[in-house]
CSV table of C-alpha atoms in Angstrom, one decimal:
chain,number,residue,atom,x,y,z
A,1,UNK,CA,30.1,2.5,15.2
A,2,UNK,CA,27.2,4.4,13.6
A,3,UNK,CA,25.6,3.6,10.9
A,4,UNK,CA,27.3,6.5,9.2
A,5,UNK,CA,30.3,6.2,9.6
A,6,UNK,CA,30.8,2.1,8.3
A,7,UNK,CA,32.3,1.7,5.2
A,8,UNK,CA,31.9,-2.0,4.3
A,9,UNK,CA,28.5,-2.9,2.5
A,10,UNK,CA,28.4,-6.5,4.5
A,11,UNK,CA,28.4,-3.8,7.6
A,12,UNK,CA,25.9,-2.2,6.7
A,13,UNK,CA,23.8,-5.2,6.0
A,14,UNK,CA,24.3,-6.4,9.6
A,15,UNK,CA,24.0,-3.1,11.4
A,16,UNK,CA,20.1,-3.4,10.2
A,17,UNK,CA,20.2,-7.0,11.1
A,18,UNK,CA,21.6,-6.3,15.2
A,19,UNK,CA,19.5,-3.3,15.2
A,20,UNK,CA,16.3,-5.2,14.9
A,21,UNK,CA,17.4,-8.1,17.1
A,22,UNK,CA,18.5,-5.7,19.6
A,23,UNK,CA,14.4,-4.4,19.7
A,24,UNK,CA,13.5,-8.0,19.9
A,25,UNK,CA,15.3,-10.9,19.4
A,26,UNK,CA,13.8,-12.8,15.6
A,27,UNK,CA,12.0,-9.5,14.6
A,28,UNK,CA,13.2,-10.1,11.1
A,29,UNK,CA,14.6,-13.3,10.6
A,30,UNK,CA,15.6,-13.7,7.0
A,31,UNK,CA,15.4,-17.6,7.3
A,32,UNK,CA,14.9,-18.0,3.4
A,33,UNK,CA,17.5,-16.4,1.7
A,34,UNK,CA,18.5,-19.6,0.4
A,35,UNK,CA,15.4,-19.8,-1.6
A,36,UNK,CA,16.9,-17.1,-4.0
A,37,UNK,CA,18.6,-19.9,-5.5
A,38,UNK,CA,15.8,-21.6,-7.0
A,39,UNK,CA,15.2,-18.3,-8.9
A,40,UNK,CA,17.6,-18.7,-11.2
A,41,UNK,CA,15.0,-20.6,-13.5
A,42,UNK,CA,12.6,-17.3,-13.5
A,43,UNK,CA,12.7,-16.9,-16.9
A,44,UNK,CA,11.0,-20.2,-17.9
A,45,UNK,CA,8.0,-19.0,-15.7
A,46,UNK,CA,5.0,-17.9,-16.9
A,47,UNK,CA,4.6,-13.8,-16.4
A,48,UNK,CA,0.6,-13.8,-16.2
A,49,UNK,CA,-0.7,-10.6,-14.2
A,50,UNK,CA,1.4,-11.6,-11.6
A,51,UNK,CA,4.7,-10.0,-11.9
A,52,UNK,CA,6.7,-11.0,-8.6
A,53,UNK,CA,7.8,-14.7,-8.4
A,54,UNK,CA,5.8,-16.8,-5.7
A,55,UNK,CA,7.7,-18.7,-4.1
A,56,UNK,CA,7.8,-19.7,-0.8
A,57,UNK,CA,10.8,-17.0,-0.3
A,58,UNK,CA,8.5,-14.6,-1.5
A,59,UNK,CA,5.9,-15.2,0.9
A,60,UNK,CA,7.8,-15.0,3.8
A,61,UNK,CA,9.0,-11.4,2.7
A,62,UNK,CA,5.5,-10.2,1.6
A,63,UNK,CA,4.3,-10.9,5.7
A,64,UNK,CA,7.6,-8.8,6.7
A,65,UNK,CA,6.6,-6.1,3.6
A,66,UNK,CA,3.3,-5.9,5.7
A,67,UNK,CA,5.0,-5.6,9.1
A,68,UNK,CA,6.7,-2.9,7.9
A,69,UNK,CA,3.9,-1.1,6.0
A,70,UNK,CA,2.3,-1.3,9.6
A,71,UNK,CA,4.5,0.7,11.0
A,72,UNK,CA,4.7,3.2,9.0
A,73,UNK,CA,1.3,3.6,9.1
A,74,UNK,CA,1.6,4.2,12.6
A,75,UNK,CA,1.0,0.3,13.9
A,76,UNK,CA,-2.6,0.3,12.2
A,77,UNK,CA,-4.0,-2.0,9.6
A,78,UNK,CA,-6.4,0.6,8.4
A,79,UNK,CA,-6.4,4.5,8.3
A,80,UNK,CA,-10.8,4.5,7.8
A,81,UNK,CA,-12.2,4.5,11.1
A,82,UNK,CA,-14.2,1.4,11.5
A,83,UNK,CA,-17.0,0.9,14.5
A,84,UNK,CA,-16.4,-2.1,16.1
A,85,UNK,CA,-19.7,-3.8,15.3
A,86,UNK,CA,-18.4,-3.9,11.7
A,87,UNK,CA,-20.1,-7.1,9.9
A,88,UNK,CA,-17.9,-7.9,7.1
A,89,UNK,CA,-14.5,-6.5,5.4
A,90,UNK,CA,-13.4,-7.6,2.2
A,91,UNK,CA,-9.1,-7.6,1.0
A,92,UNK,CA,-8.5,-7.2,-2.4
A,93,UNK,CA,-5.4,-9.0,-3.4
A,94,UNK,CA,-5.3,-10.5,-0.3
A,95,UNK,CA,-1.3,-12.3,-0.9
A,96,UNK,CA,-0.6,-14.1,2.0
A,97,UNK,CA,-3.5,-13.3,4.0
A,98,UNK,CA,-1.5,-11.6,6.7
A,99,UNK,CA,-3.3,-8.2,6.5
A,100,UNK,CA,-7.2,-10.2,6.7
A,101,UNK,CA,-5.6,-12.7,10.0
A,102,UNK,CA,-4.9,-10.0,11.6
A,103,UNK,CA,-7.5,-8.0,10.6
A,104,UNK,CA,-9.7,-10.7,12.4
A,105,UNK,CA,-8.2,-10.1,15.8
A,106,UNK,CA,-9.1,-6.9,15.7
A,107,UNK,CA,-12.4,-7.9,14.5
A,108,UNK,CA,-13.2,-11.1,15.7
A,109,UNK,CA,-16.7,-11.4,15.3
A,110,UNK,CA,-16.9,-9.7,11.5
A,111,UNK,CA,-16.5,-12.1,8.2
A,112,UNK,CA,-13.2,-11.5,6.4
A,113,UNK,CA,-13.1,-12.7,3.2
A,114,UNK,CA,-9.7,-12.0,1.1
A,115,UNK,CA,-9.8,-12.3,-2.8
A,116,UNK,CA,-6.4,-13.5,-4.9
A,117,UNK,CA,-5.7,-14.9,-8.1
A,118,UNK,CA,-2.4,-16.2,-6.9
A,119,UNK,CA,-2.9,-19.1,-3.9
A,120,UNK,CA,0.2,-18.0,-2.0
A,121,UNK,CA,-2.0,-18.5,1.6
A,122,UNK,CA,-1.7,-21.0,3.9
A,123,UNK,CA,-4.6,-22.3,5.0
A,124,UNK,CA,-3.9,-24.1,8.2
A,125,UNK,CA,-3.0,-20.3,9.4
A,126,UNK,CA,-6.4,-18.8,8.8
A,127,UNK,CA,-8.6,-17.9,11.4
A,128,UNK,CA,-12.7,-19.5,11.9
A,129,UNK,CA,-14.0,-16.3,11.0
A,130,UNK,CA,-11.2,-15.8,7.3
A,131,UNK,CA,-11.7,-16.8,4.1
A,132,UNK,CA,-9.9,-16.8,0.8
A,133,UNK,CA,-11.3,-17.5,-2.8
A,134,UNK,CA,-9.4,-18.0,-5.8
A,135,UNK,CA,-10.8,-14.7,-7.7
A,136,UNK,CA,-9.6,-12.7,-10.7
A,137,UNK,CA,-10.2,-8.9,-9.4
A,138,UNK,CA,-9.9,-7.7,-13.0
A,139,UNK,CA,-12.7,-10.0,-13.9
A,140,UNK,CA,-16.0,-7.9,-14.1
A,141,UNK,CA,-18.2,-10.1,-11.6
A,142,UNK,CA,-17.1,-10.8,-7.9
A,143,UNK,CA,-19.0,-13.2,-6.0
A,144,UNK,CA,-20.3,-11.4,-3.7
A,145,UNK,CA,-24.0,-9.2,-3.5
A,146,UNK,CA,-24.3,-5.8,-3.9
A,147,UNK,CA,-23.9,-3.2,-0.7
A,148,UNK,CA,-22.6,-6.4,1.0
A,149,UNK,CA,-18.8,-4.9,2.9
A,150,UNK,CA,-18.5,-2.2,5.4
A,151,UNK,CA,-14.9,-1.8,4.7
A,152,UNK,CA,-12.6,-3.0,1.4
A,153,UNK,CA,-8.9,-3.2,1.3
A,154,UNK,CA,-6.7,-3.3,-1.5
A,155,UNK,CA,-3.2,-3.0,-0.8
A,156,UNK,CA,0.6,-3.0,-3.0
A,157,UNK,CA,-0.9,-4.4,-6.3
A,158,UNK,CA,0.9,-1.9,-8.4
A,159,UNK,CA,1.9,-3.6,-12.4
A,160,UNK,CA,-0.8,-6.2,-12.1
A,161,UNK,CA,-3.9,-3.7,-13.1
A,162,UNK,CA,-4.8,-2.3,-16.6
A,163,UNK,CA,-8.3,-0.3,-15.3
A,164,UNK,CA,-7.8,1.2,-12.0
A,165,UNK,CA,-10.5,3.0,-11.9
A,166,UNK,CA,-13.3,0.0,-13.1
A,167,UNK,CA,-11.2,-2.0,-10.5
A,168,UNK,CA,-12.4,0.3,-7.9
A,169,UNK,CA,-16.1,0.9,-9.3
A,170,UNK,CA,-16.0,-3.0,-8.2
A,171,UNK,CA,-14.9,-2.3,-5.3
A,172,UNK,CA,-17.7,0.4,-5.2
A,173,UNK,CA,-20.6,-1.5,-6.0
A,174,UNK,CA,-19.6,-4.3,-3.0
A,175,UNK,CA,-20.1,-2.1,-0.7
A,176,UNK,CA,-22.2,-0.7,2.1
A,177,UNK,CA,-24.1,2.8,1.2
A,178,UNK,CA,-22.0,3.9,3.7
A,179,UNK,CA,-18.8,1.9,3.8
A,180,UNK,CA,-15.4,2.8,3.7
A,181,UNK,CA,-12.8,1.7,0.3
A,182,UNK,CA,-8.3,2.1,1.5
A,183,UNK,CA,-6.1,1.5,-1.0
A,184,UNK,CA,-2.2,2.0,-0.5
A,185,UNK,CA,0.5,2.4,-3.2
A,186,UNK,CA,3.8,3.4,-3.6
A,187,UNK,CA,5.4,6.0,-5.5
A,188,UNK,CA,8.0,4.5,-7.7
A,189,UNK,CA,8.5,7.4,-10.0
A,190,UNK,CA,11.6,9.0,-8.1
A,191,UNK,CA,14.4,8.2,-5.6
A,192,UNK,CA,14.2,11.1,-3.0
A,193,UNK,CA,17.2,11.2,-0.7
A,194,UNK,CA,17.4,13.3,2.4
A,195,UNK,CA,21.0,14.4,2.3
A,196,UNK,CA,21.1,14.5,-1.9
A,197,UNK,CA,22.8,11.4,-2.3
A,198,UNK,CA,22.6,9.8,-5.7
A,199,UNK,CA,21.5,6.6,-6.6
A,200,UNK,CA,22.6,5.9,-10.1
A,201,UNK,CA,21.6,1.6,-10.4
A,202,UNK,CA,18.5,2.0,-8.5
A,203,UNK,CA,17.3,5.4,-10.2
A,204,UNK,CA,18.1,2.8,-13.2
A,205,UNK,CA,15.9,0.0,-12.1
A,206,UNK,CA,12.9,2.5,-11.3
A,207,UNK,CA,12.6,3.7,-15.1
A,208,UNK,CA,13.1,0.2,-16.1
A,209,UNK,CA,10.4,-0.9,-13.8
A,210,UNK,CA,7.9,2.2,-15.1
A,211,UNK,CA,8.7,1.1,-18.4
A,212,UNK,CA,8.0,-2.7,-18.2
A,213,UNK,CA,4.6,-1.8,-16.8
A,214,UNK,CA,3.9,0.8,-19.9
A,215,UNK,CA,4.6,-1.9,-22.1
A,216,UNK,CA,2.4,-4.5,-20.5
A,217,UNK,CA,-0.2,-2.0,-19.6
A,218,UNK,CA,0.1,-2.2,-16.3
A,219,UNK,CA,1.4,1.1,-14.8
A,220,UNK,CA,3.8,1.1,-11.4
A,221,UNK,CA,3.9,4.3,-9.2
A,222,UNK,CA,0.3,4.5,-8.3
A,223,UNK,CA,0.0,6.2,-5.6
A,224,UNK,CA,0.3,10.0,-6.9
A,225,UNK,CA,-2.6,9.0,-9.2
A,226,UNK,CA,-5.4,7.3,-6.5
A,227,UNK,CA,-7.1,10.4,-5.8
A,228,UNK,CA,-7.9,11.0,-9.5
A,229,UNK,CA,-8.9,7.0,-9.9
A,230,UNK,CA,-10.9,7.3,-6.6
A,231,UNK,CA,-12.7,10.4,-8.2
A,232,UNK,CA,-13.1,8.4,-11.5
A,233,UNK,CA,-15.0,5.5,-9.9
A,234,UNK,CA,-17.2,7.5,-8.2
A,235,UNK,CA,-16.2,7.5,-4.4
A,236,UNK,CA,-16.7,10.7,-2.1
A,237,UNK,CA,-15.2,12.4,0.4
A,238,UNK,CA,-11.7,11.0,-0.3
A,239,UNK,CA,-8.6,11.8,1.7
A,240,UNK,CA,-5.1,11.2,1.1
A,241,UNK,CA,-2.5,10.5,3.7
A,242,UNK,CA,1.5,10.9,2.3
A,243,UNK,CA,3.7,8.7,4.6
A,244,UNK,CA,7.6,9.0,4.7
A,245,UNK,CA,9.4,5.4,4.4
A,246,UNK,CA,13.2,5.3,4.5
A,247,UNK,CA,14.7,2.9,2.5
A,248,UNK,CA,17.9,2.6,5.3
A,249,UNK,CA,18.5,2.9,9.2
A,250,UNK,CA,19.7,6.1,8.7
A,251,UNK,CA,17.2,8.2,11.1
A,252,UNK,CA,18.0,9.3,14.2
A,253,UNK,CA,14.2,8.5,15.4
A,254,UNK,CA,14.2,5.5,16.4
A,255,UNK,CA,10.5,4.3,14.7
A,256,UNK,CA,11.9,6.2,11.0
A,257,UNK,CA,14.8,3.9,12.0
A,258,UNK,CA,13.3,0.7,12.8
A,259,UNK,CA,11.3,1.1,9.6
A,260,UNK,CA,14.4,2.1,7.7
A,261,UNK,CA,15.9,-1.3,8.9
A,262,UNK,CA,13.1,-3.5,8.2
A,263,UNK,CA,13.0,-2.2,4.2
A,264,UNK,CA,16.8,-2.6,3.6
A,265,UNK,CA,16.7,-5.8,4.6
A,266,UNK,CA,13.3,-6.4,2.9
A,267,UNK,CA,14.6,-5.0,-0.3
A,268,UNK,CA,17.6,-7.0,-0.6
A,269,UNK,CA,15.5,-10.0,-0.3
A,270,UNK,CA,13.0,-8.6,-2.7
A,271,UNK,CA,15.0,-7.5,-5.6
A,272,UNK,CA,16.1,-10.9,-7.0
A,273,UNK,CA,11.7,-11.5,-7.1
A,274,UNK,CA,10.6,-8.0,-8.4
A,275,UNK,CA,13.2,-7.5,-10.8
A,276,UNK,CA,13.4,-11.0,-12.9
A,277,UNK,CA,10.5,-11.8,-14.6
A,278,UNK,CA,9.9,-8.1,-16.1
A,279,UNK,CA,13.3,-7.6,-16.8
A,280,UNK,CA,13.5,-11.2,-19.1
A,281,UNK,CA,10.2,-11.3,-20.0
A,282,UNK,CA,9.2,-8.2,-21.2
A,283,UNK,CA,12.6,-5.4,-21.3
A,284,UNK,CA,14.4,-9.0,-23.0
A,285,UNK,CA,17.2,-9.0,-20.4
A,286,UNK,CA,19.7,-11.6,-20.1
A,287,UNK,CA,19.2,-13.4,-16.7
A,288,UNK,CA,23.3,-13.3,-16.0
A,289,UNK,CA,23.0,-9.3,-16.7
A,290,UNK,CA,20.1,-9.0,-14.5
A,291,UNK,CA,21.7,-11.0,-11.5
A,292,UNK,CA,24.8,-8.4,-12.0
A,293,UNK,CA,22.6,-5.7,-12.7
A,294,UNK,CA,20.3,-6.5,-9.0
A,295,UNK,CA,22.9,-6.8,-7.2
A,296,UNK,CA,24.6,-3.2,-7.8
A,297,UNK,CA,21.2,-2.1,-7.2
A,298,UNK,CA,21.5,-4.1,-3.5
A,299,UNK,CA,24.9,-2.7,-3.2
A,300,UNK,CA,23.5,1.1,-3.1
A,301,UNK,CA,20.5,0.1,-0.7
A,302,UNK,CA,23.4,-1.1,1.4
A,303,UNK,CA,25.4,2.1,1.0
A,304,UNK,CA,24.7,4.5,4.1
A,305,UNK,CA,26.2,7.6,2.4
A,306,UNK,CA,23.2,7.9,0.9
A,307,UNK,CA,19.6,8.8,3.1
A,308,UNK,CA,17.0,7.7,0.4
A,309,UNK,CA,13.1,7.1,1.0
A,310,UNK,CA,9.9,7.0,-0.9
A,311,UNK,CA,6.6,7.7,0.0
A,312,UNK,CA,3.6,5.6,0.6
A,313,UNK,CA,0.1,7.1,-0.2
A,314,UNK,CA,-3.2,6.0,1.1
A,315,UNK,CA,-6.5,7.3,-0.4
A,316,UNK,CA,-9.7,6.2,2.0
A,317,UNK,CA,-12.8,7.2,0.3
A,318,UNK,CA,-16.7,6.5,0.9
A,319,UNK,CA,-19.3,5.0,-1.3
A,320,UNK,CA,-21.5,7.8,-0.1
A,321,UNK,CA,-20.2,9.5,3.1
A,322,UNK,CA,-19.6,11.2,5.1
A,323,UNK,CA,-16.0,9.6,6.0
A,324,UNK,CA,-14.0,9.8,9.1
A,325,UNK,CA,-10.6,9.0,9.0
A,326,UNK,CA,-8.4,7.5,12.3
A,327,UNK,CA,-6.9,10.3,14.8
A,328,UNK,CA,-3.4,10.2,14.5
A,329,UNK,CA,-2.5,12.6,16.6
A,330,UNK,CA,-0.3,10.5,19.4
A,331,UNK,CA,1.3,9.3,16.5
A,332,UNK,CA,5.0,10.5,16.1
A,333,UNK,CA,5.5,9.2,12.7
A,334,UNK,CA,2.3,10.6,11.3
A,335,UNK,CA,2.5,13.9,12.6
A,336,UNK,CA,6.2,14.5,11.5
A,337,UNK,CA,6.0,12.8,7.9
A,338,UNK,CA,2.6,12.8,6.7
A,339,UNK,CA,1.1,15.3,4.3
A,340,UNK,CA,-2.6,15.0,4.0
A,341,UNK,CA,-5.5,16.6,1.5
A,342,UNK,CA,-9.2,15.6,1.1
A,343,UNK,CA,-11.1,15.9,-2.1
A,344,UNK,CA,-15.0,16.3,-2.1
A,345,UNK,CA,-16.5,16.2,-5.9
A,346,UNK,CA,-17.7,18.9,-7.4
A,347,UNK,CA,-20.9,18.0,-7.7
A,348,UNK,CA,-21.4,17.9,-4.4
A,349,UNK,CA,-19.6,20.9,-3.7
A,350,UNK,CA,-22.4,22.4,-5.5
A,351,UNK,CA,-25.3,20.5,-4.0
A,352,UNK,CA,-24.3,21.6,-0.9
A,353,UNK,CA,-23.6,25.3,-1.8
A,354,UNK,CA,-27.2,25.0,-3.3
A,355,UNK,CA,-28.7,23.5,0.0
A,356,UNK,CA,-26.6,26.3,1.9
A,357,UNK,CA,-28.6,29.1,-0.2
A,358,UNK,CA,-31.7,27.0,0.0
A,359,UNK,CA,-31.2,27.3,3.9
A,360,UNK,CA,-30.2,30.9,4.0
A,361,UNK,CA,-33.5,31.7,2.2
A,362,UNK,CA,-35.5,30.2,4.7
A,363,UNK,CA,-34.0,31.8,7.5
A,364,UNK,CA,-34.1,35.1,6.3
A,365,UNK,CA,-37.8,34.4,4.9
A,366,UNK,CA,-38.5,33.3,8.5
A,367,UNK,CA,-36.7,36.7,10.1
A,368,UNK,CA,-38.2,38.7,7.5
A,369,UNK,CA,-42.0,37.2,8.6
A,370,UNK,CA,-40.7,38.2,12.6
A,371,UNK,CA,-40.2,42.3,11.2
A,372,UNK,CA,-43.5,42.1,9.4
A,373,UNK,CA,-45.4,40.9,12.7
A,374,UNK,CA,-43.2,42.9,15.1
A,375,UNK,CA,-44.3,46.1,12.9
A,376,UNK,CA,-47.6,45.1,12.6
A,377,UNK,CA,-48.3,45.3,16.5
């Protein structure tokens, strides 16, 4: 039966579920949905800048948010175009770790150094050549030396910053002359669906959610704003790649569907974790009305009559430049669903218009010095 045509929610669930197992048997194991029930005490925790309860529920669904993020991004960990001598990369936020492990495969001879205020890694994972400290990135002084990283990540830390822009002067000041700053966000600030479907509970839940972070001062739906923060703090030659992610395993391409799989299922085991402690805590929801409330929410990500996705945008930018970004050009995904725009500053629009008229003077001078003596004889 296809995906289209099922009419029970429970179906839907497991169509995702034997779709991935089908690719490769334990894909996306979701081994820790009994964890959910130790949430039910969410409202007694502490919000902090941390929005999302850590538990260990959480950090099993944060490695398969990153798998999935991976895909859509075509299978890479990084957009920037890195040489493979690079020395040292830094993650931002680093969550579990996953992103900076693997990172270290690719680079195994370069120092990876992730930076958290929430100690969600496990340590006995971590490669000889990763390590995490216990940091506050909002804090004004990182430990770490000036032009010190060729590359920095920051990744999905949407309603846990007040100053995006000082964040990323930071970010700036850490690294190389020459090195290379990714940050990916989501858009939260609208359900798009492909076939006009509505989406009433979790149109709902985004306006709560943009609202939640107003209130606390840390804003959701980021990603529409990064080249304008990028800009702020300074960096150059930015570029912004738009990426497609479907919320369902609706698609008829197999790699939009896989991804559409893997974020159903990741949704319904994130909801009960992104939606509590805001909800309580700061909106003053009762924790029985948010249960009831999550789960209609679930119930529509479940619901295959409607073909909804968001979009993912990552902004690469240079301390100085020039910047090259990765070729994606054997890349399906990327070439079918990806919308892309760089951004040089102005003032260096205008040094180099200047340098171009500086250079067009010269040349003519010289040409102009060739008539004279060509005359002359």
């Amino acid at each position: 039966m296809a995906y289209n045509e099922m009419k029970s929610l429970d179906e839907y669930e497991q169509a995702a579920r034997d779709y991935l197992d089908s690719k490769e048997p334990g894909l996306y194991e979701l081994k820790y949905r009994d964890a959910f029930k130790l949430r039910t005490l969410a409202e007694e925790t502490n919000l902090e800048k941390y929005w999302i309860l850590a538990d260990e529920a959480e950090i099993h669904r944060l490695d398969d948010m990153h798998h999935t993020f991976t895909l859509v991004k075509g299978g890479k960990l990084h957009l920037a175009s890195l040489p493979p001598d690079t020395e040292r990369i830094l993650d931002v936020a680093c969550g579990t770790g996953i992103w900076a492990i693997q990172m270290a495969k690719e680079f195994p001879n370069a120092e990876i150094v992730g930076i958290d205020i929430s100690p969600l890694q496990i340590q006995e994972r971590l490669p000889p050549n990763v390590k995490v400290i216990k940091q506050d990135i909002e804090h004004d002084s990182w430990p770490f030396p000036e032009d010190y990283f060729d590359h920095v990540n920051i990744s999905h830390v949407h309603g846990c910053i007040k100053d995006w822009p000082g964040l990323l002067r930071r970010a700036r000041k850490h690294l190389k002359p020459y090195g290379t700053l990714e940050v990916a966000e989501m858009d939260w600030s609208i359900v798009r669906s492909e076939n006009g479907g509505a989406s009433p509970a979790q149109s709902l839940w985004d306006k709560n959610m943009l609202a939640a972070g107003k209130i606390r001062g840390r804003p959701f739906a980021l990603g529409p704003h990064l080249m304008r923060f990028f800009s702020q703090a300074g960096l150059v030659f930015n570029h912004e790649t738009v990426l497609k992610v479907p919320q369902k395993p609706y698609s008829t391409d197999e790699q939009e569907k896989q991804i559409g799989a893997e974020w159903m299922l990741n949704g319904l085991a994130g909801y009960d974790a992104w939606t509590t402690k805001l909800f309580t805590q700061v909106l003053g929801w009762k924790l029985a009305d948010v249960h009831k409330f999550v789960e209609e929410v679930k119930n529509e990500l479940r619901d295959g009559s409607t073909h909804t996705y968001f979009h993912l945008h990552v902004v690469t930018g240079s301390k100085r430049g020039p910047l090259h970004i990765t070729d994606n050009s054997n890349d399906k995904l990327s070439t079918t669903n990806r919308i892309t725009r760089a951004f040089i500053p102005k003032d260096r629009i205008l040094s180099m218009f200047a340098f171009g008229n500086l250079m067009l003077a010269f040349l003519l001078g010289i040409l102009g010095a060739l008539v004279v003596t060509v005359f002359k004889r």
